Coordinates of C-alpha atoms in Angstrom, one line a residue:
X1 CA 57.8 3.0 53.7
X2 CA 54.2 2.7 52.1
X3 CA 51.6 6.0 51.6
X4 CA 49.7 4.7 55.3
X5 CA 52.6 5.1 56.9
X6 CA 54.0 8.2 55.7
X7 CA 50.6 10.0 55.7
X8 CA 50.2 8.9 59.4
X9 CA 54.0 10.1 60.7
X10 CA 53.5 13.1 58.5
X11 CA 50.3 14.3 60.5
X12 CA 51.8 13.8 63.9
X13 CA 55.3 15.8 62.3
X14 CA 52.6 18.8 60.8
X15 CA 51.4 18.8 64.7
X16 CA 48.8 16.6 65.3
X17 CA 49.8 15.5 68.9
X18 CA 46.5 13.8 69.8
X19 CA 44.4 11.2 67.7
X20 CA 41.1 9.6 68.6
X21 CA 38.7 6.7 66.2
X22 CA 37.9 3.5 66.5
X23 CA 40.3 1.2 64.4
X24 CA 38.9 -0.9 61.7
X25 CA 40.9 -2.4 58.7
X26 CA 41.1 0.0 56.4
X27 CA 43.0 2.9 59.2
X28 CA 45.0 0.7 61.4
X29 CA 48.1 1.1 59.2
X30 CA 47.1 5.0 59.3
X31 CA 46.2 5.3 63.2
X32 CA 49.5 3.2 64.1
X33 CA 51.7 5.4 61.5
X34 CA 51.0 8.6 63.7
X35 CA 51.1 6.9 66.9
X36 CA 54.7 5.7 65.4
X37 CA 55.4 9.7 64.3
X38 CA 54.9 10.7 68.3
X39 CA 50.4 11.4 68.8
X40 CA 48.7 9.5 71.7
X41 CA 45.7 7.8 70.0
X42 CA 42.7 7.0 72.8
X43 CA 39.7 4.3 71.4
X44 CA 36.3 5.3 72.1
X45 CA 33.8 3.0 71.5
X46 CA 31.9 4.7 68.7
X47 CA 33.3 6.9 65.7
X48 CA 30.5 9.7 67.0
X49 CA 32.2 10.0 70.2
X50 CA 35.4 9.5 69.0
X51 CA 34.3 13.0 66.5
X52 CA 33.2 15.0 69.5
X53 CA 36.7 14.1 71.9
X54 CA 38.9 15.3 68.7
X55 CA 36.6 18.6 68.3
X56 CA 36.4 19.2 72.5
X57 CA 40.2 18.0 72.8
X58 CA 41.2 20.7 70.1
X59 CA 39.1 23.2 71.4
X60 CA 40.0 23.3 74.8
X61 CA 44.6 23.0 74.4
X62 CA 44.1 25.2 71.2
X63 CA 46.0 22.3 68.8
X64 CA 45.0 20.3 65.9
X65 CA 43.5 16.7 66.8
X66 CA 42.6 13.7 64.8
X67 CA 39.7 11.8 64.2
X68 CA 40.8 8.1 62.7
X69 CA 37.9 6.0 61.0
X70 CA 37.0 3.3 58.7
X71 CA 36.0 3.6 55.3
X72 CA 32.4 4.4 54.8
X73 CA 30.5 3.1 57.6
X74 CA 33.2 4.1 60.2
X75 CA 32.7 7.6 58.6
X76 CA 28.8 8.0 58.9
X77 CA 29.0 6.7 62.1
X78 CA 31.2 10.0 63.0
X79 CA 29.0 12.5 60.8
X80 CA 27.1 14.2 63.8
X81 CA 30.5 14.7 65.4
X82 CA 31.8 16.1 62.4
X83 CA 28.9 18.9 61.6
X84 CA 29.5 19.9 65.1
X85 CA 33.2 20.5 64.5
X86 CA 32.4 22.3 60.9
X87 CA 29.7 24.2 62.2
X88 CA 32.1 25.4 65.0
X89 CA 35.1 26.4 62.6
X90 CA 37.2 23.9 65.0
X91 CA 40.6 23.3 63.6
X92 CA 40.4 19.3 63.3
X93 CA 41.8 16.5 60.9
X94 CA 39.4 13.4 60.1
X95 CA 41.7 10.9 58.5
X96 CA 39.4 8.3 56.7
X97 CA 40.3 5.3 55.0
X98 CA 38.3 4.8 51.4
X99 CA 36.9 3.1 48.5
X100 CA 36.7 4.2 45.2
X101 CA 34.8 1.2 43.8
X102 CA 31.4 2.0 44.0
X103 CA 30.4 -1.6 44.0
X104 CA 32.4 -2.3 47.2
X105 CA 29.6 -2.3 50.5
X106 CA 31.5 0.2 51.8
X107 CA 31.1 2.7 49.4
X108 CA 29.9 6.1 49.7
X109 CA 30.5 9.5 48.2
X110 CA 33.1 10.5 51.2
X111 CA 33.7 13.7 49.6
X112 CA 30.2 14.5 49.4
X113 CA 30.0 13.9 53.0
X114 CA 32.5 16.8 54.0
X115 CA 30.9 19.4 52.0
X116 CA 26.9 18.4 52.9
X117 CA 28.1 19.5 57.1
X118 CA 30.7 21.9 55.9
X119 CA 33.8 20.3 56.9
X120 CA 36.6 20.5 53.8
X121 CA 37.2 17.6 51.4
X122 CA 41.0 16.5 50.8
X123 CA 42.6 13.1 49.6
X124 CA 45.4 11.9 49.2
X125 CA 46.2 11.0 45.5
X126 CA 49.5 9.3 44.7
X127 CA 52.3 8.1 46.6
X128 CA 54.6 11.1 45.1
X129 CA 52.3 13.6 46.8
X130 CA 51.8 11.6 49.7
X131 CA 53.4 13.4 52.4
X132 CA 53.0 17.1 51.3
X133 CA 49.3 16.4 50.9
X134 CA 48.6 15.4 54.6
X135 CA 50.7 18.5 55.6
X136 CA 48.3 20.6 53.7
X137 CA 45.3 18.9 55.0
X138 CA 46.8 19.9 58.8
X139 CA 48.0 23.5 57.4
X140 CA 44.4 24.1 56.2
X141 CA 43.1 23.6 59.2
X142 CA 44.5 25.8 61.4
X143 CA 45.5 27.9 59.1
X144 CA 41.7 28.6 58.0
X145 CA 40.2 27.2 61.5
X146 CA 38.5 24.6 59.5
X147 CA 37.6 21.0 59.6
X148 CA 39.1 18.7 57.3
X149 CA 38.2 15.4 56.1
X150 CA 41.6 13.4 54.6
X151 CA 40.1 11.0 52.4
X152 CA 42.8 8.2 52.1
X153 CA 41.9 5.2 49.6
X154 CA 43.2 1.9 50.3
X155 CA 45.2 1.2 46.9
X156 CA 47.2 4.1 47.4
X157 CA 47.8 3.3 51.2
X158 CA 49.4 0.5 50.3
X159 CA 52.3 2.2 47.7
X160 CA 55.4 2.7 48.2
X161 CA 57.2 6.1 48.6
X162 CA 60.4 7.3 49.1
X163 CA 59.4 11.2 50.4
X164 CA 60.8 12.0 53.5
X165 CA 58.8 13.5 56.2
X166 CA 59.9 16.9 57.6
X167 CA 58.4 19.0 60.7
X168 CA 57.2 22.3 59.5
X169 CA 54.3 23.0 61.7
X170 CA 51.4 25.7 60.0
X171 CA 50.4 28.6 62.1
X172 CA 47.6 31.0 61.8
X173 CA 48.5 34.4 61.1
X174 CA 47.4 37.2 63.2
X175 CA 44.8 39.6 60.9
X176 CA 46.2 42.9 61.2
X177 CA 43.1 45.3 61.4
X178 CA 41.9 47.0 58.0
X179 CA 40.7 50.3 60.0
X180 CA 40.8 50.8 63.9
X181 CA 39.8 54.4 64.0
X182 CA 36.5 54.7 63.7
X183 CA 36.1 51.8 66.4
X184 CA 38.0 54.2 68.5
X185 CA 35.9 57.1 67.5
X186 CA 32.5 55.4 68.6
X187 CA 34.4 53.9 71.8
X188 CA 35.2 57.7 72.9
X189 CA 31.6 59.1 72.1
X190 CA 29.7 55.8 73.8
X191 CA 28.0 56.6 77.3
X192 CA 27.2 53.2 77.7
X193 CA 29.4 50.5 76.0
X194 CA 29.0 46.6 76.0
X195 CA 31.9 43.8 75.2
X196 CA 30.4 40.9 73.9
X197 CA 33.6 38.1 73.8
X198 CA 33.1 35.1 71.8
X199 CA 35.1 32.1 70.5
X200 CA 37.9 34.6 68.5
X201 CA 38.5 36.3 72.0
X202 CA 39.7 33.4 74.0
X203 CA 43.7 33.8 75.3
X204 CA 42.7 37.7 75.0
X205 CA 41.3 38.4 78.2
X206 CA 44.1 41.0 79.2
X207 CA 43.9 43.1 76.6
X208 CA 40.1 43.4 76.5
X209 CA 39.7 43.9 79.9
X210 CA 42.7 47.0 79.6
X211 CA 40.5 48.7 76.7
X212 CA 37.2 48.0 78.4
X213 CA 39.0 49.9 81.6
X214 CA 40.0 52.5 79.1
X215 CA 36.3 53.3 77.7
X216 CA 34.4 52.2 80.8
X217 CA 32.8 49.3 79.1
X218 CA 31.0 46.4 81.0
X219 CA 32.3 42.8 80.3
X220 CA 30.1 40.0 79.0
X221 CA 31.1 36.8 76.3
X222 CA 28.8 34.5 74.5
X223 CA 28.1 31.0 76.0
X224 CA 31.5 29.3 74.1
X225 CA 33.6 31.7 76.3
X226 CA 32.1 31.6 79.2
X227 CA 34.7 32.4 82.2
X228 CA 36.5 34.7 80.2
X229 CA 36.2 37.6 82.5
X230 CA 36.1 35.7 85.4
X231 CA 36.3 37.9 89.0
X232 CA 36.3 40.6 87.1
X233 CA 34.0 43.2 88.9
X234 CA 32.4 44.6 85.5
X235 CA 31.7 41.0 84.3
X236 CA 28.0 40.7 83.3
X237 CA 28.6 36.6 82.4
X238 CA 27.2 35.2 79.6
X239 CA 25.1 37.4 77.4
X240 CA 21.9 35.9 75.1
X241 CA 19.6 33.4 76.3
X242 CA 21.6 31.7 79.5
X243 CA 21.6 36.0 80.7
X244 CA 20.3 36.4 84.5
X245 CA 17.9 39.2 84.8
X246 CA 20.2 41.9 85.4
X247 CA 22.8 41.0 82.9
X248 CA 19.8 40.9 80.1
X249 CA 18.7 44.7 81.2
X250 CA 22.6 46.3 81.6
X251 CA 23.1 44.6 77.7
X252 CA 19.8 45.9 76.6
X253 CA 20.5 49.8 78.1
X254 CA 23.7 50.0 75.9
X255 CA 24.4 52.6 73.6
X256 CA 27.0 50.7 72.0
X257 CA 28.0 46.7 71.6
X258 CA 31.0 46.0 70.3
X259 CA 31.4 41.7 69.8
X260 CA 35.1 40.9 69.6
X261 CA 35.4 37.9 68.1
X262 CA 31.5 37.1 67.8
X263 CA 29.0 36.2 65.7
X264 CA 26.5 38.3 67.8
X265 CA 23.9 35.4 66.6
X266 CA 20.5 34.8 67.2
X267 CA 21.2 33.1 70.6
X268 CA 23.7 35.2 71.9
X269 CA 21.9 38.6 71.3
X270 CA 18.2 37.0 71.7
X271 CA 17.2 37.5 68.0
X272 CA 18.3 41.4 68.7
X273 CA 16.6 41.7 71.6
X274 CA 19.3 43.0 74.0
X275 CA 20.3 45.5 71.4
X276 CA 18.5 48.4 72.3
X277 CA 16.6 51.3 70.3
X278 CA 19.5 53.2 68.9
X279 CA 22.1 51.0 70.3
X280 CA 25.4 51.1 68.1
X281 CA 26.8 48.1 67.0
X282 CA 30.5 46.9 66.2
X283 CA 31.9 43.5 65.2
X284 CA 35.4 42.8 64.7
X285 CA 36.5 39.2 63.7
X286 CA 39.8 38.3 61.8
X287 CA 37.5 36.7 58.8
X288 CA 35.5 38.8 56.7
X289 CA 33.0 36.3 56.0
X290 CA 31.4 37.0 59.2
X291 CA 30.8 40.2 59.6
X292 CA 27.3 41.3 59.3
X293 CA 26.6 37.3 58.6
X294 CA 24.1 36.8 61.6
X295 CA 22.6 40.7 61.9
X296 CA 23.1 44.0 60.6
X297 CA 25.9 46.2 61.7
X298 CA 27.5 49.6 62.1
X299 CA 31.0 48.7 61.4
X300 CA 32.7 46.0 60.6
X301 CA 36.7 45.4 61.5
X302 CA 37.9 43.0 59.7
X303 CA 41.3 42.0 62.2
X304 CA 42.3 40.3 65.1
X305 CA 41.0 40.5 68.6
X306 CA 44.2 41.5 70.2
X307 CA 45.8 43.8 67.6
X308 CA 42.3 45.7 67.1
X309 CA 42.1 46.2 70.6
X310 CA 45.8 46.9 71.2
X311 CA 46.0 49.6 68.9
X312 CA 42.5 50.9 70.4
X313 CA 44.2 50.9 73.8
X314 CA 47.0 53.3 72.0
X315 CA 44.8 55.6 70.1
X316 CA 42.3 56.2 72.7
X317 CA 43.6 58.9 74.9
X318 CA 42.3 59.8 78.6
X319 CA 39.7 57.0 80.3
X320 CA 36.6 57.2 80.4
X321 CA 34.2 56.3 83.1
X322 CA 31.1 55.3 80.7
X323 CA 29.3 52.4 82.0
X324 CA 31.1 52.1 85.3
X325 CA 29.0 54.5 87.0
X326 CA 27.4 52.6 89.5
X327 CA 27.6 49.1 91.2
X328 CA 26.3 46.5 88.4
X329 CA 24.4 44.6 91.6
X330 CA 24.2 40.9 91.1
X331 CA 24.0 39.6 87.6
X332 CA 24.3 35.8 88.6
X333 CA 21.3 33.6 88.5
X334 CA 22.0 31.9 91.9
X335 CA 21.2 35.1 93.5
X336 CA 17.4 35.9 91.5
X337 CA 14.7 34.6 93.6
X338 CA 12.5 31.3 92.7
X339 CA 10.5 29.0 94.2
X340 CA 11.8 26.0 95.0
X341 CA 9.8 22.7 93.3
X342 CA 11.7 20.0 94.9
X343 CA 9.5 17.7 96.7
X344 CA 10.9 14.4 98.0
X345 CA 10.8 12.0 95.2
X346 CA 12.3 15.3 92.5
X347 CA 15.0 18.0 93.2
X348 CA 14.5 21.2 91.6
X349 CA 17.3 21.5 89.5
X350 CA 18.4 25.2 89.6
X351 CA 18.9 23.9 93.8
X352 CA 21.1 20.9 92.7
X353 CA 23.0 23.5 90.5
X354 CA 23.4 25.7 93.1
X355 CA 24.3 22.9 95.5
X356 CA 26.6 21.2 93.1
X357 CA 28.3 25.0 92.9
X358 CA 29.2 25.2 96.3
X359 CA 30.4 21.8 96.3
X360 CA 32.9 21.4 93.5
X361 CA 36.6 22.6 93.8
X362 CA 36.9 26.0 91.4
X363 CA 39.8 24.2 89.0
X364 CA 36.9 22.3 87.0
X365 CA 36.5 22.1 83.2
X366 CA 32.5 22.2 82.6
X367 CA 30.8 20.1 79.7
X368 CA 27.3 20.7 78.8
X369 CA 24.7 18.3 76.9
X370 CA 22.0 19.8 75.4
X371 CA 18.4 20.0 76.0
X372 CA 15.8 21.2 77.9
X373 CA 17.7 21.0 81.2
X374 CA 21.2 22.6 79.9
X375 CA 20.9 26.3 81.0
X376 CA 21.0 25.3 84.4
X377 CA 24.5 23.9 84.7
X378 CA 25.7 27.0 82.3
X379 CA 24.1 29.6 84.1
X380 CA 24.9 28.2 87.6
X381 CA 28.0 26.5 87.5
X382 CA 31.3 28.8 87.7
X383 CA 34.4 28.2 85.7
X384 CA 37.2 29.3 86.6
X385 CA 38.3 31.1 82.9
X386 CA 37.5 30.6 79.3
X387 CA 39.3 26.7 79.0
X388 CA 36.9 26.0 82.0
X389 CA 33.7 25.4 80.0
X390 CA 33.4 23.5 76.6
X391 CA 30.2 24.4 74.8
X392 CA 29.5 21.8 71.8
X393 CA 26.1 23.4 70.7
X394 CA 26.4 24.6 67.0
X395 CA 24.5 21.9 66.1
X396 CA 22.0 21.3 68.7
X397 CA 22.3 17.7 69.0
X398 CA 22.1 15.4 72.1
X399 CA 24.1 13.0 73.2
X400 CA 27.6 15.3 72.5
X401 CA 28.2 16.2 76.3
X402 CA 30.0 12.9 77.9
X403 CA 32.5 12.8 74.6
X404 CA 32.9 16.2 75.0
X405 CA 34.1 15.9 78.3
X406 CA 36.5 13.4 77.5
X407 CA 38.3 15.4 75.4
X408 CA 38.3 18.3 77.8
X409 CA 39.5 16.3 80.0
X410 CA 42.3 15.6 78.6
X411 CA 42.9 18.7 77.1
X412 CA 42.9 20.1 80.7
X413 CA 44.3 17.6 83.0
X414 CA 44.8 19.2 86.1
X415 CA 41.1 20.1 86.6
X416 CA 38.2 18.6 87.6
X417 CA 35.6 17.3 84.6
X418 CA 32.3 17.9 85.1
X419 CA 29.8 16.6 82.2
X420 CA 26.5 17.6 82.4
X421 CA 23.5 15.5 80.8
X422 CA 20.2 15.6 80.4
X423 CA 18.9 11.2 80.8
X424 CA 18.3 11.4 77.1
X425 CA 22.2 12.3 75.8
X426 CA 23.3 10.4 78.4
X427 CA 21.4 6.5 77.5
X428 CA 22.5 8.0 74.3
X429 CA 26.2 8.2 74.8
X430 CA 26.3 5.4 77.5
X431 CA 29.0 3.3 76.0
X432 CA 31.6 5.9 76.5
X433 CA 31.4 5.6 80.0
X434 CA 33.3 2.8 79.6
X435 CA 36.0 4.8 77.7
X436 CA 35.8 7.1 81.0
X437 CA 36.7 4.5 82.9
X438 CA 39.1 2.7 81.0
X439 CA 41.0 6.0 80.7
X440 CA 40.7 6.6 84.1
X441 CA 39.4 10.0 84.3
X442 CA 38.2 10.9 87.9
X443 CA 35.2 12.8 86.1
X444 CA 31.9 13.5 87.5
X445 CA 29.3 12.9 85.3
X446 CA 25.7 14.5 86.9
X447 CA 22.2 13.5 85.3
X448 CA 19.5 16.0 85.0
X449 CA 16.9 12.9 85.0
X450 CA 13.2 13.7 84.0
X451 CA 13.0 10.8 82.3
X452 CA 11.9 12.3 78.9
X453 CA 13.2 14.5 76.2
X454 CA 12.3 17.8 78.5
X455 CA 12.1 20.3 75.9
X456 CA 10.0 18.4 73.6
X457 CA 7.6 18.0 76.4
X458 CA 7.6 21.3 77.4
X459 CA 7.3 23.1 73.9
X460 CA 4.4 20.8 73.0
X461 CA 2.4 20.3 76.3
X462 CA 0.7 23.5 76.4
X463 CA -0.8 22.5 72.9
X464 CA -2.2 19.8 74.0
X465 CA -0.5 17.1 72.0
X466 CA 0.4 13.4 73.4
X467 CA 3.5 12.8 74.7
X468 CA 4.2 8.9 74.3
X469 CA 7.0 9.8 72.2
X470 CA 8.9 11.9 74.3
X471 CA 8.5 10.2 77.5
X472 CA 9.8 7.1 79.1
X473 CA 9.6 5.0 81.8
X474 CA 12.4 5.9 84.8
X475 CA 15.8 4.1 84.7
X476 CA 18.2 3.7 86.6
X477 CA 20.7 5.2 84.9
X478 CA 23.1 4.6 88.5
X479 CA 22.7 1.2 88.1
X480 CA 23.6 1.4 84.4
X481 CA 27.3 3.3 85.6
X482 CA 27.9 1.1 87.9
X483 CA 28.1 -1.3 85.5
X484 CA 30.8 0.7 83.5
X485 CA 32.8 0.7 86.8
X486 CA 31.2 4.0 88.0
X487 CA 30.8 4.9 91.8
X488 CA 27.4 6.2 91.4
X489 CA 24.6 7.7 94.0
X490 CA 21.2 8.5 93.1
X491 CA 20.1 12.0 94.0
X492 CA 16.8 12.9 94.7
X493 CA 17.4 15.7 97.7
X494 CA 20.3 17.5 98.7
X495 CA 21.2 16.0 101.6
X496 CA 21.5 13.0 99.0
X497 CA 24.6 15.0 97.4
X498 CA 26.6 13.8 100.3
X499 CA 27.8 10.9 98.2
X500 CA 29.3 13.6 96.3
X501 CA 31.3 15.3 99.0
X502 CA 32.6 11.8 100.0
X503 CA 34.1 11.0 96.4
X504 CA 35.3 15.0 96.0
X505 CA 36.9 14.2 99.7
X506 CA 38.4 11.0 98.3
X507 CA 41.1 9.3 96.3
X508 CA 38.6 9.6 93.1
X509 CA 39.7 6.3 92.2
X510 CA 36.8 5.7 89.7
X511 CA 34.6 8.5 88.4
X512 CA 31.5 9.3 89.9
X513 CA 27.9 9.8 88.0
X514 CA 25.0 11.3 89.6
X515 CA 21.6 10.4 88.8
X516 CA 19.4 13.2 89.5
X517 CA 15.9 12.7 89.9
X518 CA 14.6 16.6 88.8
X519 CA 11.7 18.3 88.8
X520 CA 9.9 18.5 85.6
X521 CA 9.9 22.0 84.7
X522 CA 10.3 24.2 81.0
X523 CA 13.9 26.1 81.5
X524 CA 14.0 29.9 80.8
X525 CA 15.8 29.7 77.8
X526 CA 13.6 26.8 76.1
X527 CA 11.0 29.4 74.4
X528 CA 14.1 31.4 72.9
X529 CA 15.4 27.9 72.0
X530 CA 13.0 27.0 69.9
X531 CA 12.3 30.7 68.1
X532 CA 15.5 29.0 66.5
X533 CA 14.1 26.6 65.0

């Protein structure tokens, strides 16, 4: 067989199960090659969409997916997608076709690429090393939760090569902690202590909530686990700037905040605002590298989420009652007070949210665009556990959400997809409606419609600046999914969300998008937003 086809059969043997590109010349021998070695490949209709269904798809069933592009072009095309993934630490293989005469048009410095968004560079060099190459390129990346790019150059694709291809699949190794003790010292002597779960906690739920019962800790995660601690009565939700009232003043009366598996970052502490005068704080994450990297701490564990708190459960001794000491009253937003802006032309969109809660079936897997209009859909729509929200936002960039649904979607196939837009991501990411439907995902795609970019206007309105830029005459962005094959209604009130119940109530034949017409309002978190920046 020839290097393209060995590489490709080679992936999908090292575990790669589930590819997604757009074909082009130089990776069609690749993409067919590991659809040959046993992956499903699905086209989207632009490499950046393609990037964000491989990073959503291998967030969300905790496997290794593909990204398949062209050479050059095919690859900046998928860049955005990519720095999302990097940024993210999501364990994800781009397979890239390339050039290595610089004359050629589609040259660029791939390499170069990977390392300016943080994603690791790899190629494959000879025909000899072929197949052990491509293993390492998979083995990197869940072995180190990174994202690779495989650069593969067309002369050698097209050798010939006699290595056989074996299934060894790589596996992360559990971090055994490098001291537990003084964790369980502090955990004993804290009054008042906080769990903050993030990304590293996810499929630990059990054992967090057994060593949070143990100290008397209250339960909250960062916005990328949201639903971890579903139903459970000590759950504050999400901690940082998406926090209700309640959950915001419970964080910020803690003695001590231990983030398992956290960055404890700007956004999900509120640039150290919910950590308190005095408060004690505790990170423990399986890589070194990121502890202390966002904020000072107290301690610093360097181990896995479950082991550290396993052998915390077994060194603790007697419960205590700590934080539990008192009902935590209502720490959801749905339940704070506001006054209603919906008129008849605009729905307020915290009551579409609220609306749209009551409506959908609890099994749903959540996907959030960002913008000015995303902290309502986070904040107000439930999921049902920590695979029932996928969060692409380490690189704040619009237009993410639909592909990111996709890929949940299929990761999670049994549930409901929900992809939440604001009008700009969505015109944006239009064309892979059409990979919606051709897939035939009975998603529901809702449209927080202002007809702008919402935090632009918001953050430079009150300075009195001119928003021509940033605003745009309405569309009909129904009219545009119908086009795609969409069932669409256009939702203005919420007696219009009856089109909703109907195609909930029905066979789902076709997804369903929902142009909402909301009120234009700044969003809680917007100001926090842009402290960020």
């Amino acid at each position: 067989m020839n290097v393209a086809d060995a590489v490709g059969r080679a992936l999908a043997a090292a575990g790669v199960r589930q590819v997604f590109g757009v074909v082009g010349s130089g990776n069609f021998h690749l993409t067919n090659a590991m659809v040959a070695g046993g992956a499903r490949f699905v086209a989207a209709r632009h490499e950046g969409g393609a990037a964000t269904m491989a990073d959503a798809y291998s967030r969300m069933s905790g496997t290794v997916a593909a990204l398949t592009v062209h050479q050059g072009c095919g690859l900046t095309n998928a860049m955005t997608g990519i720095a999302e993934a990097a940024k993210s630490r999501t364990p994800m293989v781009v397979v890239a076709a390339e050039v290595l005469e610089p004359r050629s048009n589609f040259y660029v410095d791939q390499e170069a690429l990977a390392r300016a968004v943080g994603a690791v560079p790899a190629r494959i060099t000879s025909a000899e090393t072929a197949v052990e190459e491509a293993r390492a390129a998979v083995a990197t990346a869940v072995e180190e939760r990174r994202t690779v790019l495989l650069n593969v150059p067309l002369p050698v694709q097209a050798l010939e090569t006699s290595t056989a291809v074996d299934e060894r699949l790589p596996k992360r190794a559990a971090v055994v902690p490098d001291d537990h003790a003084a964790l369980v010292e502090l955990l004993r002597r804290a009054e008042r202590p906080v769990f903050v779960a993030g990304r590293g906690s996810r499929g630990q739920r059990q054992v967090l909530e057994a060593l949070a019962e143990r100290c008397g800790a209250l339960l909250a995660t960062s916005a990328v686990a949201h639903g971890l601690f579903h139903g459970n009565p000590w759950s504050l939700g999400i901690s940082g700037g998406f926090a209700s009232p309640r959950t915001a003043e419970l964080i910020r009366a803690a003695d001590l905040i231990v983030g398992w598996g956290c960055a404890l970052n700007m956004w999900t502490m509120r640039h150290g605002q919910l950590i308190g005068p005095g408060a004690t704080v505790v990170q423990v994450d399986d890589d070194a590298s990121a502890l202390g990297a966002h904020r000072e701490i107290d301690l610093g564990i360097t181990g896995d989420v479950g082991l550290t708190a396993t052998l915390a459960i077994d060194a603790f001794g007697e419960q205590h009652t700590g934080y539990r000491t008192a009902e935590l009253g209502s720490v959801r937003w749905r339940d704070v007070e506001y006054d209603d802006t919906s008129t008849a032309e605009r729905i307020d969109p915290r009551t579409l949210s609220i609306a749209l809660d009551d409506l959908l079936p609890a099994e749903r897997v959540l996907a959030v665009d960002s913008g000015n209009f995303m902290g309502y859909p986070s904040a107000y729509l439930d999921v049902p556990d920590e695979n029932g929200m996928c969060f692409t936002q380490a690189f704040q960039s619009i237009g993410l959400g639909l592909s990111t649904a996709i890929g949940a979607a299929l990761a999670q196939p049994d549930r409901l997809p929900v992809a939440a837009l604001g009008d700009g991501g969505a015109l944006m990411s239009a064309a892979e409606l059409d990979t919606v439907r051709r897939l035939g995902l009975p998603m529901l795609v809702v449209v927080y419609n202002d007809d702008a970019y919402g935090a632009e206007v918001h953050h430079f309105a009150p300075g009195g600046h001119a928003l021509d830029t940033v605003t745009f005459p309405p569309t009909d962005v129904a009219a545009i999914a119908r086009g795609y094959g969409f069932e669409a209604a256009t939702v203005r009130t919420v007696g219009d969300l009856a089109a909703v119940k109907d195609w909930l109530n029905g066979p789902r034949s076709a997804p369903m998008l929902v142009d909402a017409k909301v009120a234009d309002q700044p969003s809680w978190w917007l100001e926090e937003a842009f402290r960020g920046h």
